[in-house]
Short mmCIF file of C-alpha atoms in Angstrom, two decimals:
data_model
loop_
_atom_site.label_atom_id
_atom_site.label_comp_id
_atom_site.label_asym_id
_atom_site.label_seq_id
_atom_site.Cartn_x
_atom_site.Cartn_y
_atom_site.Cartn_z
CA UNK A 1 70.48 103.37 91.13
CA UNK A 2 72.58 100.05 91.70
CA UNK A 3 76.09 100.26 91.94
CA UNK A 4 76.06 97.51 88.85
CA UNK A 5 73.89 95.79 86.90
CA UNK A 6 73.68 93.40 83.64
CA UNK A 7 69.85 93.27 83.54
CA UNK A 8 68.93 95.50 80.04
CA UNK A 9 72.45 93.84 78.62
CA UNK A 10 70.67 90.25 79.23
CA UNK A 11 67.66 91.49 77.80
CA UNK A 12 69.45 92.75 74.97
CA UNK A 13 71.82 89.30 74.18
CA UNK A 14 68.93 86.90 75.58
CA UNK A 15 68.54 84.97 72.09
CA UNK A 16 72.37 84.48 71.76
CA UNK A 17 72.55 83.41 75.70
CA UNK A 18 69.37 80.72 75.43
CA UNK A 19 70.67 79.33 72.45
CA UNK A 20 74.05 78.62 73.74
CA UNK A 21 72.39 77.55 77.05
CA UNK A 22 70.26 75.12 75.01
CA UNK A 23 73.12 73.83 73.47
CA UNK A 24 74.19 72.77 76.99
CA UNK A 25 71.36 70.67 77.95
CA UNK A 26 71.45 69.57 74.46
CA UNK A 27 75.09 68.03 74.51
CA UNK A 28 74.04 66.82 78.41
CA UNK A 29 77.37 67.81 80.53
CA UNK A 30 76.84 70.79 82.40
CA UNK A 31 80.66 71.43 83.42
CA UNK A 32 84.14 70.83 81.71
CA UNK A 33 82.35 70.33 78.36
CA UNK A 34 81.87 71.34 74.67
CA UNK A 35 81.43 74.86 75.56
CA UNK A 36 84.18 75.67 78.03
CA UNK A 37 86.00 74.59 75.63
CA UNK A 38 85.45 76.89 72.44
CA UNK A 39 85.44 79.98 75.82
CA UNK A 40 89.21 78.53 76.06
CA UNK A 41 89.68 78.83 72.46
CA UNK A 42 87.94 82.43 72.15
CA UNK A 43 90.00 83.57 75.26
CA UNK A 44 93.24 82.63 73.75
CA UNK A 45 92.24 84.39 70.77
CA UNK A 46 91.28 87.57 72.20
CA UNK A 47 94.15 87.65 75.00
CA UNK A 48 96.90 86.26 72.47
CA UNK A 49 97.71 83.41 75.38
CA UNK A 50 98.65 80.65 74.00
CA UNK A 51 96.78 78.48 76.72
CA UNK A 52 93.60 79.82 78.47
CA UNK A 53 92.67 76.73 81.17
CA UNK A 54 88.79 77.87 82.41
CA UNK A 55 87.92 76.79 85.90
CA UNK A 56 85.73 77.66 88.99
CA UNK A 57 86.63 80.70 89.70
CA UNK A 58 89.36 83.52 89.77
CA UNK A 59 90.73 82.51 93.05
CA UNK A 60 90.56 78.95 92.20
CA UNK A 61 93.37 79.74 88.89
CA UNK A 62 95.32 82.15 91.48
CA UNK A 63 95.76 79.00 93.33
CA UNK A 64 96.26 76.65 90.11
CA UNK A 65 98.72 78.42 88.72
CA UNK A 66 101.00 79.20 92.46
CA UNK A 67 100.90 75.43 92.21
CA UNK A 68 101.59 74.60 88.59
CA UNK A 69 104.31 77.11 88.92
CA UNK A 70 105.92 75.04 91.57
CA UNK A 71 105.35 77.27 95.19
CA UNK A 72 106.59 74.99 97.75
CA UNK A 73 105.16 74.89 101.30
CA UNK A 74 106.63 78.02 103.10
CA UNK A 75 108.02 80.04 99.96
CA UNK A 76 106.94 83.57 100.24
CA UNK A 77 105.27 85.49 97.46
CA UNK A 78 105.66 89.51 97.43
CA UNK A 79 102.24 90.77 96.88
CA UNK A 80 100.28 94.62 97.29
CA UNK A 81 98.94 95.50 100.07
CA UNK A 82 95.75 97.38 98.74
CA UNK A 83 93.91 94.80 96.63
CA UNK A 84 91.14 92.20 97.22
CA UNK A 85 91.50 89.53 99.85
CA UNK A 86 92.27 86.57 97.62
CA UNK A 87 95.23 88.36 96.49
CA UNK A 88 96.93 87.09 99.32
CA UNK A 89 94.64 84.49 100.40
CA UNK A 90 95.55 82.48 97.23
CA UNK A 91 99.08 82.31 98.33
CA UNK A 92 98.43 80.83 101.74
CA UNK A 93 95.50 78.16 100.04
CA UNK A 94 98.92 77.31 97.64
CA UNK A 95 100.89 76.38 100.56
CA UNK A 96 102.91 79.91 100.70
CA UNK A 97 103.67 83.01 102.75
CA UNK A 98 102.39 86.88 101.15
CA UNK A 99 104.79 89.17 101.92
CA UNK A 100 102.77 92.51 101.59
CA UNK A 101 104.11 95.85 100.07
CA UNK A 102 103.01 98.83 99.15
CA UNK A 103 101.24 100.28 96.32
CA UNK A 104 101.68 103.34 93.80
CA UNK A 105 99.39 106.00 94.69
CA UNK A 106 98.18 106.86 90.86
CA UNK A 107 97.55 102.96 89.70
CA UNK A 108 97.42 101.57 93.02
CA UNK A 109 99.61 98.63 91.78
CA UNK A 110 102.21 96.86 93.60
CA UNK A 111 105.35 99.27 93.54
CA UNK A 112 108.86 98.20 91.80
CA UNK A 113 110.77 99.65 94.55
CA UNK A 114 108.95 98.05 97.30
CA UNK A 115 109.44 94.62 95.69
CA UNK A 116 113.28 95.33 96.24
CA UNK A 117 112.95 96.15 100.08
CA UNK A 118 110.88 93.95 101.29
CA UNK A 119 112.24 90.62 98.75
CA UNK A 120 114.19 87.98 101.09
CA UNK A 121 116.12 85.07 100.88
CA UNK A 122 112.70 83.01 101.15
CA UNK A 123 111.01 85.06 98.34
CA UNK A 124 110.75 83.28 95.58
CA UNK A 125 107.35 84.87 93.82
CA UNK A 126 106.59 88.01 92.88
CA UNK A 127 102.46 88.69 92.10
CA UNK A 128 101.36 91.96 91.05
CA UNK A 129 97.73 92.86 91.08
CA UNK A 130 96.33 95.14 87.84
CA UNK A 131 93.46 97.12 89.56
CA UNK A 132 90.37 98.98 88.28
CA UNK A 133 91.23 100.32 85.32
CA UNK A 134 95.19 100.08 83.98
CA UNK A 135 98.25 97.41 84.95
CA UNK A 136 101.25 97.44 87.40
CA UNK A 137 104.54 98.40 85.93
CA UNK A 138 105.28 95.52 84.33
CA UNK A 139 108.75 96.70 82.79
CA UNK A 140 110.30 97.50 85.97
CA UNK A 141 108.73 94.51 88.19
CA UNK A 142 110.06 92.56 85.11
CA UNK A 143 113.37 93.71 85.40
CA UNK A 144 113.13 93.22 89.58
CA UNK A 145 111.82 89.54 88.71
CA UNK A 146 114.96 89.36 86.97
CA UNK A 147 117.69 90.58 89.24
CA UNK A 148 116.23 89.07 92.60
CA UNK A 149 115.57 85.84 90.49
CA UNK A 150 111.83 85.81 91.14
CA UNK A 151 109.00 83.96 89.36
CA UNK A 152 106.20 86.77 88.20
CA UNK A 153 102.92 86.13 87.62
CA UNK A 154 99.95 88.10 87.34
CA UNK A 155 96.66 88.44 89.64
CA UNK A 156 94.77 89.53 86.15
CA UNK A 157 91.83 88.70 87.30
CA UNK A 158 90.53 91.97 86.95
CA UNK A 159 92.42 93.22 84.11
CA UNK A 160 90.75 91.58 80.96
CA UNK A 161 91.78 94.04 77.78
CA UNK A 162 94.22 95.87 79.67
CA UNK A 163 97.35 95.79 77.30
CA UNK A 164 101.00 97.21 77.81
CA UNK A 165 103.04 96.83 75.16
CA UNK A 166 100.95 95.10 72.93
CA UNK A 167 100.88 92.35 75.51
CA UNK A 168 98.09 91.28 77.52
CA UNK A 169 97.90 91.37 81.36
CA UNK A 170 98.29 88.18 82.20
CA UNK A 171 101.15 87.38 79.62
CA UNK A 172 103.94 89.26 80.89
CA UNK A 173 105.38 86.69 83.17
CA UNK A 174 104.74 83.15 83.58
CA UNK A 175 100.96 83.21 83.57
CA UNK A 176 98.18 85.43 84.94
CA UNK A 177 94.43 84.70 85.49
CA UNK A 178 91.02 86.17 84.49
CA UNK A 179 87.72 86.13 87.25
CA UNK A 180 84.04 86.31 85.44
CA UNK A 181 82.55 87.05 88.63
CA UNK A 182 79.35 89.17 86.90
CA UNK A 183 80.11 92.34 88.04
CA UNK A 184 83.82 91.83 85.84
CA UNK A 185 84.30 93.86 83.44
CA UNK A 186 83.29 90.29 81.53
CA UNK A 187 80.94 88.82 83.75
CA UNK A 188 79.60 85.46 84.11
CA UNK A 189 76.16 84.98 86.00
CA UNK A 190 77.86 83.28 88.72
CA UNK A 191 81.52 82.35 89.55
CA UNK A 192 84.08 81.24 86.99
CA UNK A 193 87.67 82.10 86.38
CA UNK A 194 90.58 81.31 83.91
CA UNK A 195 94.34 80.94 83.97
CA UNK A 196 96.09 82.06 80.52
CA UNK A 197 99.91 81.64 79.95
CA UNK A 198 102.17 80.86 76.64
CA UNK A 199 103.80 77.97 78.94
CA UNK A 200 102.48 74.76 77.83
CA UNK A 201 104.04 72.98 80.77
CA UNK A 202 101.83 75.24 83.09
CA UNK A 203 98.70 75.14 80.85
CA UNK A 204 98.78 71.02 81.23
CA UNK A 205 99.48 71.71 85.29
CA UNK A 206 96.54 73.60 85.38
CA UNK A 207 94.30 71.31 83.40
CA UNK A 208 95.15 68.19 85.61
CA UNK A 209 94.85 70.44 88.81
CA UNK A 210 91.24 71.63 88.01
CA UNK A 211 89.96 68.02 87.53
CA UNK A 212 91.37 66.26 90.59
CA UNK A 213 94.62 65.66 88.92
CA UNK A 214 93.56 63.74 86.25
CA UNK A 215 95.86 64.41 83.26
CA UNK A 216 95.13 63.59 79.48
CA UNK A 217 91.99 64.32 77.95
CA UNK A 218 89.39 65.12 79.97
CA UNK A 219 87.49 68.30 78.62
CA UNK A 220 84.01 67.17 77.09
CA UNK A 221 85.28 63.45 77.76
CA UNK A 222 82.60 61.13 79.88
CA UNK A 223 85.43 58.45 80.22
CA UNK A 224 88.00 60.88 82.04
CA UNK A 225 86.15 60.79 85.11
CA UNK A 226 88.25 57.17 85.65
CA UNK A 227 91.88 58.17 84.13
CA UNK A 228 94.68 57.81 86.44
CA UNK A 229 95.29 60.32 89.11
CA UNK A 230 98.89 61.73 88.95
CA UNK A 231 98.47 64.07 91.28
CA UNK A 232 96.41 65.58 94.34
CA UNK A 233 94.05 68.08 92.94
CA UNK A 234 90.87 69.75 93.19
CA UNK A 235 87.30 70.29 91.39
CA UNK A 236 87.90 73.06 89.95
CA UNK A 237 85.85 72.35 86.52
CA UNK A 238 83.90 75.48 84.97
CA UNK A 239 80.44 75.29 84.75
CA UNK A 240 79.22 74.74 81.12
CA UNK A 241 76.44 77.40 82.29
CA UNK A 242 78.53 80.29 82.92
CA UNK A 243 81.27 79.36 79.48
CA UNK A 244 77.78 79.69 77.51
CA UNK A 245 76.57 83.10 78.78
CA UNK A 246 80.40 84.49 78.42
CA UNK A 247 80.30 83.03 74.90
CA UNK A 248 77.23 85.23 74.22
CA UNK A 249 78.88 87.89 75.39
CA UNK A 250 82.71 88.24 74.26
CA UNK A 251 81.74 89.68 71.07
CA UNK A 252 80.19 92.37 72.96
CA UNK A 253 83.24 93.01 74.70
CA UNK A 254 85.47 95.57 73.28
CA UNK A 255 82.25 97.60 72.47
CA UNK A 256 82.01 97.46 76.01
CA UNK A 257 85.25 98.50 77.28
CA UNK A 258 84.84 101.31 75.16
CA UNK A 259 81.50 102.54 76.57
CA UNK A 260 83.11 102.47 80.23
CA UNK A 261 85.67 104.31 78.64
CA UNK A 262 83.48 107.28 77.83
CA UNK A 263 81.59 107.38 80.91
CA UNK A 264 84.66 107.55 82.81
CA UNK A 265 86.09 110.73 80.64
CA UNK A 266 82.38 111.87 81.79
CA UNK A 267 82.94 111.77 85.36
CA UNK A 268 86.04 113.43 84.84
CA UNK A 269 84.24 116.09 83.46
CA UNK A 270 82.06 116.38 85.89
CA UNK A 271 83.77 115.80 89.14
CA UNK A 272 87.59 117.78 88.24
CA UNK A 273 86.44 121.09 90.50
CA UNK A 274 84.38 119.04 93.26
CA UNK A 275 86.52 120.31 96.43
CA UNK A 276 86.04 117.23 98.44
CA UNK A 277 87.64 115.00 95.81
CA UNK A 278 91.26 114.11 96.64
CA UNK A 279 92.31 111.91 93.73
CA UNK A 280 90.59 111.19 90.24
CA UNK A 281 91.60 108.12 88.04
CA UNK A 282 95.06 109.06 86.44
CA UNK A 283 95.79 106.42 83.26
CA UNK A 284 99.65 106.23 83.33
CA UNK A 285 101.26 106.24 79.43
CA UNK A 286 103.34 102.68 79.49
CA UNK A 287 104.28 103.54 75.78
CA UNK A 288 102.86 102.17 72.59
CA UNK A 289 100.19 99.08 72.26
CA UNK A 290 99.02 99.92 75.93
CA UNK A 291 95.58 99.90 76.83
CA UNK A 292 93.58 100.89 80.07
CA UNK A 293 89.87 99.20 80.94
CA UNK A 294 87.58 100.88 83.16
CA UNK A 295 86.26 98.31 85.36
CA UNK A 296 85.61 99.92 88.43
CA UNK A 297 85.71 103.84 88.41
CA UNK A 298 87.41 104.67 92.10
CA UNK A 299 88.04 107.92 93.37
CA UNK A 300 89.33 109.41 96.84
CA UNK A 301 87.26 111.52 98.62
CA UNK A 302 87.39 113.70 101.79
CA UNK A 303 85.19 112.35 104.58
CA UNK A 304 84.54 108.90 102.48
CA UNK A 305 82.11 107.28 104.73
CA UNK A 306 79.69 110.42 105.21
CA UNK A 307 79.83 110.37 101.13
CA UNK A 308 78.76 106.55 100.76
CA UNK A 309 75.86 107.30 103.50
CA UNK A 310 74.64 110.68 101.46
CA UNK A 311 74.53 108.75 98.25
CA UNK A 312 72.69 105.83 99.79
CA UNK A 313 69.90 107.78 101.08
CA UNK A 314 69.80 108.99 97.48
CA UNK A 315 69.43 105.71 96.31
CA UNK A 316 72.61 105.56 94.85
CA UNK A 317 74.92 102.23 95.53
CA UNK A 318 78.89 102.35 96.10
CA UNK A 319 81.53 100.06 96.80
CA UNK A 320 84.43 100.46 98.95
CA UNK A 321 87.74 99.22 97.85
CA UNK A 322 89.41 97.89 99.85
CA UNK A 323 88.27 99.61 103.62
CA UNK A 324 91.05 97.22 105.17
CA UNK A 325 94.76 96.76 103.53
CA UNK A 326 95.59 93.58 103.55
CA UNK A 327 98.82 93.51 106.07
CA UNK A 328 95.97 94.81 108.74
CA UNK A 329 93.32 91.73 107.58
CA UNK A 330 92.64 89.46 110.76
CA UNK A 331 93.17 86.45 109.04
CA UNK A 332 96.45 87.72 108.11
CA UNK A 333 97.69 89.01 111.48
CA UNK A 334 98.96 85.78 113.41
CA UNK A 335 101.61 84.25 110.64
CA UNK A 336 101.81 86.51 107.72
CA UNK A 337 101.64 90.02 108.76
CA UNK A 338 103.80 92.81 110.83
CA UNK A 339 103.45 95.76 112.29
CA UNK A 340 104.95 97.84 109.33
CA UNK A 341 102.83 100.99 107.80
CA UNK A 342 101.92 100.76 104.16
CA UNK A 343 101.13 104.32 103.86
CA UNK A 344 99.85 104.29 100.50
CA UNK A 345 97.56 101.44 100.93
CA UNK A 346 96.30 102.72 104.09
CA UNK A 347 95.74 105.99 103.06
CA UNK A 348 93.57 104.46 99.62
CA UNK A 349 92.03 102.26 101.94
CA UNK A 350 90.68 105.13 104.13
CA UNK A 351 89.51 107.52 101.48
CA UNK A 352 88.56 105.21 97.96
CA UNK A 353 85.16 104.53 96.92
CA UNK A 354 83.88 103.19 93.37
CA UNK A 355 80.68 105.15 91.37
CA UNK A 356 78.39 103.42 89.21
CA UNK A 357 80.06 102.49 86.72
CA UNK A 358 78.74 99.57 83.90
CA UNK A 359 77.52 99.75 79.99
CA UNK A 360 74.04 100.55 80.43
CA UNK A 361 75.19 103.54 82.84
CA UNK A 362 73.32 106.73 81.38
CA UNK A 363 74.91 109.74 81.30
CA UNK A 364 71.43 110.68 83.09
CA UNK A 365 72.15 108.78 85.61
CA UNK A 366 75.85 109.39 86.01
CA UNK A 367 75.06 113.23 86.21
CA UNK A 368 72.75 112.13 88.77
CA UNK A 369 75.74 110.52 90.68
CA UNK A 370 77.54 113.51 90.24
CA UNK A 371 75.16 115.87 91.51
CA UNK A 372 74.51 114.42 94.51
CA UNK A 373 78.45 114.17 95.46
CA UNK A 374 78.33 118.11 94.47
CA UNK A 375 75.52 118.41 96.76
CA UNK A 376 77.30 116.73 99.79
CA UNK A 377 80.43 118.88 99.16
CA UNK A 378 78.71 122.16 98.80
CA UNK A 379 77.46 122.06 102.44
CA UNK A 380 73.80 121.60 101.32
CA UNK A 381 73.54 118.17 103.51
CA UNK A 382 70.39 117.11 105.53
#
């Protein structure tokens, strides 16, 4: 059983995928054309952004939108500790300095408090990272934003239909950015990312960044390939490819969400009494017009390793997240990083792992999962 996998969902939206595919080869431009931009459109109208700028990839907009937003070579950005790589990376590709905190233990978001300690006289970012299934606490790093006179912004990228307060993640500060890496919660069937934001200032940043720095009208536009260059950017266009299969599958979406929704409540079930299990996913209440979205289903576990190596030889993929916190990364250690302890990111980064967890799951198969993690705890181990 794969950790994830799209393959019966492609079977099942095939007809809507080739047609917008033929489309493509139809119209003849096979990036930054006709149908990344009605994915822009369809994004804004299912996030509420008012701007959604597709590009490359999700670490591509983290890096757009540290520069739209102005970072400046050696500003430091406060981010978590516990989340993927490019969290951070992004910063330093922008021209800046992460300054890593820790994270709740429940939503394993970057904590409120720890934006106040560790916030200098340099820090002038604040980037919050909404992981596996619900946001960060976007009222209180809000009001921290406020009172240290920091810029927020959102690494979204996993976080598409998580809500909190009726708004989207993504929309709570100055912009925030989706990935459509295929094993996202919307997935692409290669790399592809977007930022979204309400600022129209940052939207047209964005748009000239992704395309060399060519501003104006570009999108689906032969000619723009010789408008003026304002300023240095990169190639950062989405493929027309990847905008067509997401196309095909945004109205599949919420049905989606939902689905992942119910098999988590399943493995709840299932895995409540399992001794070995130190921490099941915990959906904080942040009030009305919030919304959680399953896209990875982590739990901590006694003995994690031994667990991942028992499933495997039962033909059962995992994924660790994240084995190494990012203050401890190598390419972190020389310039950005100190000899601080993190305790709640290294103590999630020693005992997570993430189950199956995707729309064609089976409860079958998830009882499966959850047998053989019984099995492993119960002693009854080869």
């Amino acid at each position: 059983m794969p950790f994830f996998s799209q393959a019966r969902a492609f079977d099942r939206l095939w007809p809507a995928i080739s047609a917008r595919v033929e489309a493509v080869f139809d119209n003849g431009k096979f990036s930054h054309g006709k149908q990344v931009a009605e994915l822009e459109r369809q994004l804004c109208e299912h996030t509420g952004a008012r701007y959604a700028v597709g590009v490359n990839s999700g670490t591509d907009a983290l890096v757009l939108l540290l520069r739209a937003l102005g970072l400046r070579p050696g500003d430091e950005v406060v981010v978590p500790a516990y989340s993927f790589v490019a969290t951070a990376s992004s910063v330093v590709l922008a021209g800046g300095r992460p300054v890593f905190a820790d994270v709740d233990p429940v939503t394993y978001a970057l904590d409120p408090a720890e934006v106040e300690r560790v916030a200098g006289p340099r820090t002038r970012f604040v980037m919050p990272a909404h992981l596996f299934c619900q946001m960060a606490d976007m009222s209180a790093l809000s009001r921290v934003a406020a009172r240290r006179g920091l810029v927020l912004l959102e690494d979204s990228a996993e976080a598409i239909g998580m809500r909190q307060l009726g708004v989207h993640a993504g929309l709570h500060g100055a912009g925030g950015v989706l990935s459509f890496f295929p094993s996202k919660t919307l997935g692409a069937i290669g790399d592809a990312g977007a930022v979204i934001t309400d600022d129209a200032r940052v939207a047209e940043l964005v748009a000239g960044l992704r395309h060399h720095g060519r501003f104006g009208h570009t999108l689906d536009h032969f000619p723009g390939i010789s408008t003026e260059t304002a300023r240095p950017g990169t190639n950062s266009k989405m493929d027309d490819i990847q905008a067509a299969v997401l196309l095909a599958k945004l109205p599949e979406l919420e049905r989606e969400i939902a689905r992942r929704g119910e098999l988590a409540a399943a493995y709840r079930e299932r895995l409540a009494d399992v001794p070995g299990i130190l921490r099941l996913p915990e959906v904080v209440d942040r009030g009305p017009g919030s919304a959680s979205a399953f896209y990875v289903h982590l739990i901590e576990v006694e003995r994690r390793d031994e667990l991942v190596e028992w499933l495997a030889r039962a033909e059962i993929g995992t994924e660790t997240y994240y084995p190494i916190p990012l203050h401890r990364q190598p390419c972190f250690q020389s310039d950005y990083s100190t000899e601080v302890s993190l305790p709640n990111a290294e103590a999630a980064a020693r005992r997570a792992v993430a189950l199956p967890l995707y729309p064609d799951l089976t409860l079958g198969q998830l009882d499966r999962v959850c047998s053989v993690i019984r099995s492993f705890y119960s002693g009854r181990r080869a």
